Amino acid sequence: MHQGYDIADPPPVRIGGQGLLTDADGRVLAVRPTYVKEPEHSYQLVGGHALENEAYEDAAVREVHEETGLLLAPGRLLVIDRIDAKPPSGTDPGRALGYNFVLDFGTVPAGAEIRLPAPSGAGESPELDHYLFLADDELETHCQDYMVKRIRWAKRARASERTFPLHRGELVQR
């Protein structure tokens, strides 16, 4: 889990590469991580942390492949979502300032098999345990609020040919 990313000593700024993938009906592919507090309400876009000196585009391609088994070429940048740093407190390790770059990976080919990653071994549990294709009216049931907003802005960006700057899912007005 999080290979190449030291959660005990994170970088000062975390870069994430994510992918908007949809099925032929426009439903969004979302995966469920095992390390969250509310599993049923924590589905998210496919993607993850960039490795040291890895470009967000390369991170998105790598993460989409690792998390789904699909090797797809990314399209254009849809959303940049900034997540503020959170200082450590008590048992919470906090988090670094983060920028999540959402790229358009298009429509999952008909009949493609989604393969979640297997545990890496040594008794480690899998990072992801389930995936769903979510319709717009199912997002609130399965995703955190900021992720619902990020997904909706990414879909708007895809339809409008624009890239949207966000702050925890909210549009940044300039």
Tab-separated table of C-alpha atoms in Angstrom:
chain	number	residue	atom	x	y	z
A	1	MET	CA	0.000	0.000	0.000
A	2	HIS	CA	1.307	3.447	-0.932
A	3	GLN	CA	4.587	2.017	-2.178
A	4	GLY	CA	7.112	4.804	-2.721
A	5	TYR	CA	5.246	7.152	-0.361
A	6	ASP	CA	6.327	7.342	3.280
A	7	ILE	CA	3.167	8.123	5.237
A	8	ALA	CA	5.273	8.711	8.400
A	9	ASP	CA	7.408	11.309	6.587
A	10	PRO	CA	5.278	12.677	3.741
A	11	PRO	CA	6.561	15.211	1.227
A	12	PRO	CA	5.698	18.864	1.982
A	13	VAL	CA	3.259	18.836	-0.953
A	14	ARG	CA	1.422	15.699	-2.040
A	15	ILE	CA	0.648	15.314	-5.738
A	16	GLY	CA	-2.093	12.952	-6.815
A	17	GLY	CA	-2.968	11.690	-10.268
A	18	GLN	CA	-6.552	10.506	-10.755
A	19	GLY	CA	-8.609	9.358	-13.679
A	20	LEU	CA	-12.180	9.986	-14.728
A	21	LEU	CA	-13.284	6.740	-16.346
A	22	THR	CA	-16.887	6.114	-17.314
A	23	ASP	CA	-18.872	3.288	-18.827
A	24	ALA	CA	-21.013	3.551	-21.960
A	25	ASP	CA	-23.900	4.888	-19.826
A	26	GLY	CA	-21.773	7.719	-18.358
A	27	ARG	CA	-21.452	6.121	-14.914
A	28	VAL	CA	-18.157	6.891	-13.136
A	29	LEU	CA	-15.756	4.142	-12.117
A	30	ALA	CA	-15.046	4.489	-8.383
A	31	VAL	CA	-12.909	2.302	-6.124
A	32	ARG	CA	-13.140	1.675	-2.381
A	33	PRO	CA	-9.955	1.820	-0.289
A	34	THR	CA	-9.663	-0.436	2.744
A	35	TYR	CA	-7.859	2.106	4.939
A	36	VAL	CA	-10.810	4.495	5.459
A	37	LYS	CA	-13.117	4.965	8.461
A	38	GLU	CA	-16.411	4.783	6.535
A	39	PRO	CA	-15.947	2.119	3.810
A	40	GLU	CA	-19.471	2.302	2.397
A	41	HIS	CA	-19.234	6.084	2.014
A	42	SER	CA	-15.629	6.311	0.772
A	43	TYR	CA	-15.561	5.378	-2.893
A	44	GLN	CA	-13.286	7.618	-4.914
A	45	LEU	CA	-11.887	8.184	-8.360
A	46	VAL	CA	-9.203	5.756	-9.467
A	47	GLY	CA	-5.751	7.169	-8.717
A	48	GLY	CA	-3.234	7.959	-6.043
A	49	HIS	CA	0.001	9.592	-4.944
A	50	ALA	CA	2.754	10.477	-7.378
A	51	LEU	CA	6.106	8.969	-6.556
A	52	GLU	CA	9.117	11.203	-5.964
A	53	ASN	CA	9.846	13.198	-9.155
A	54	GLU	CA	6.928	11.545	-10.970
A	55	ALA	CA	4.731	13.787	-13.116
A	56	TYR	CA	1.030	13.782	-12.262
A	57	GLU	CA	0.194	12.447	-15.739
A	58	ASP	CA	2.537	9.483	-15.246
A	59	ALA	CA	1.145	8.904	-11.745
A	60	ALA	CA	-2.402	8.848	-13.108
A	61	VAL	CA	-1.507	6.322	-15.842
A	62	ARG	CA	0.384	4.129	-13.340
A	63	GLU	CA	-2.372	4.293	-10.726
A	64	VAL	CA	-5.171	3.571	-13.228
A	65	HIS	CA	-3.225	0.521	-14.381
A	66	GLU	CA	-2.354	-0.638	-10.836
A	67	GLU	CA	-5.888	-0.157	-9.516
A	68	THR	CA	-7.893	-1.502	-12.462
A	69	GLY	CA	-5.579	-3.561	-14.656
A	70	LEU	CA	-6.434	-1.230	-17.554
A	71	LEU	CA	-3.625	0.338	-19.560
A	72	LEU	CA	-5.196	3.478	-21.011
A	73	ALA	CA	-3.807	6.696	-22.439
A	74	PRO	CA	-4.876	9.824	-20.585
A	75	GLY	CA	-6.711	12.649	-22.230
A	76	ARG	CA	-6.725	16.226	-21.098
A	77	LEU	CA	-6.610	17.681	-17.598
A	78	LEU	CA	-10.124	18.189	-16.219
A	79	VAL	CA	-9.704	19.344	-12.624
A	80	ILE	CA	-7.010	20.491	-10.197
A	81	ASP	CA	-8.320	20.099	-6.648
A	82	ARG	CA	-6.303	21.564	-3.747
A	83	ILE	CA	-6.634	19.931	-0.342
A	84	ASP	CA	-5.253	21.911	2.593
A	85	ALA	CA	-2.611	20.518	4.927
A	86	LYS	CA	-3.812	19.143	8.240
A	87	PRO	CA	-1.364	19.236	11.157
A	88	PRO	CA	-0.891	16.069	13.216
A	89	SER	CA	-2.861	15.789	16.447
A	90	GLY	CA	-3.218	12.928	18.914
A	91	THR	CA	-3.305	9.695	16.920
A	92	ASP	CA	-4.090	11.489	13.636
A	93	PRO	CA	-0.886	11.781	11.575
A	94	GLY	CA	-2.314	14.743	9.651
A	95	ARG	CA	-1.651	15.257	5.955
A	96	ALA	CA	0.466	17.353	3.649
A	97	LEU	CA	-0.945	20.030	1.372
A	98	GLY	CA	-2.169	18.208	-1.702
A	99	TYR	CA	-3.013	18.814	-5.323
A	100	ASN	CA	-5.115	16.215	-7.117
A	101	PHE	CA	-4.968	16.329	-10.897
A	102	VAL	CA	-7.914	14.569	-12.576
A	103	LEU	CA	-7.337	13.459	-16.159
A	104	ASP	CA	-9.890	12.204	-18.659
A	105	PHE	CA	-9.373	8.506	-19.373
A	106	GLY	CA	-12.548	8.246	-21.436
A	107	THR	CA	-14.922	5.307	-21.610
A	108	VAL	CA	-13.898	1.885	-20.333
A	109	PRO	CA	-13.938	-0.423	-23.356
A	110	ALA	CA	-16.977	-2.723	-23.496
A	111	GLY	CA	-16.148	-6.099	-21.995
A	112	ALA	CA	-12.978	-4.863	-20.272
A	113	GLU	CA	-12.232	-6.650	-17.020
A	114	ILE	CA	-11.547	-4.464	-13.979
A	115	ARG	CA	-8.904	-6.131	-11.778
A	116	LEU	CA	-8.321	-4.625	-8.342
A	117	PRO	CA	-4.734	-5.001	-7.092
A	118	ALA	CA	-3.814	-8.023	-5.030
A	119	PRO	CA	-2.061	-7.539	-1.684
A	120	SER	CA	1.688	-7.179	-2.081
A	121	GLY	CA	2.371	-10.003	0.369
A	122	ALA	CA	3.702	-10.513	3.889
A	123	GLY	CA	0.203	-10.571	5.337
A	124	GLU	CA	-0.676	-7.136	3.969
A	125	SER	CA	-4.344	-6.520	3.251
A	126	PRO	CA	-5.359	-5.199	-0.166
A	127	GLU	CA	-5.465	-1.420	-0.650
A	128	LEU	CA	-8.784	-1.638	-2.523
A	129	ASP	CA	-11.576	-4.130	-1.984
A	130	HIS	CA	-14.396	-3.113	-4.331
A	131	TYR	CA	-15.360	-0.978	-7.308
A	132	LEU	CA	-18.618	0.380	-8.673
A	133	PHE	CA	-19.792	2.289	-11.706
A	134	LEU	CA	-21.801	5.116	-10.127
A	135	ALA	CA	-24.610	7.092	-11.749
A	136	ASP	CA	-24.900	10.772	-10.820
A	137	ASP	CA	-27.737	10.056	-8.369
A	138	GLU	CA	-25.638	7.416	-6.543
A	139	LEU	CA	-22.587	9.568	-5.796
A	140	GLU	CA	-23.790	10.953	-2.421
A	141	THR	CA	-24.568	7.448	-1.166
A	142	HIS	CA	-21.086	6.095	-1.885
A	143	CYS	CA	-18.648	9.056	-1.825
A	144	GLN	CA	-17.493	11.740	0.585
A	145	ASP	CA	-18.868	15.221	-0.144
A	146	TYR	CA	-15.614	16.622	-1.590
A	147	MET	CA	-15.302	13.597	-3.905
A	148	VAL	CA	-18.894	13.994	-5.134
A	149	LYS	CA	-18.064	17.599	-6.032
A	150	ARG	CA	-14.720	16.655	-7.646
A	151	ILE	CA	-16.439	14.039	-9.807
A	152	ARG	CA	-19.204	16.411	-10.855
A	153	TRP	CA	-16.719	19.158	-11.789
A	154	ALA	CA	-14.633	16.630	-13.727
A	155	LYS	CA	-17.707	15.577	-15.695
A	156	ARG	CA	-18.570	19.246	-16.350
A	157	ALA	CA	-15.016	19.850	-17.516
A	158	ARG	CA	-15.199	16.890	-19.872
A	159	ALA	CA	-18.422	18.234	-21.391
A	160	SER	CA	-17.251	21.861	-21.603
A	161	GLU	CA	-13.644	21.444	-22.764
A	162	ARG	CA	-12.508	23.490	-19.741
A	163	THR	CA	-10.229	22.752	-16.786
A	164	PHE	CA	-11.623	23.733	-13.381
A	165	PRO	CA	-9.575	24.801	-10.337
A	166	LEU	CA	-11.091	23.487	-7.098
A	167	HIS	CA	-10.461	23.768	-3.380
A	168	ARG	CA	-11.710	20.587	-1.660
A	169	GLY	CA	-14.275	20.117	-4.389
A	170	GLU	CA	-15.478	23.733	-4.519
A	171	LEU	CA	-14.898	25.857	-7.602
A	172	VAL	CA	-12.231	28.508	-7.034
A	173	GLN	CA	-13.584	31.837	-8.301
A	174	ARG	CA	-10.955	34.133	-9.767
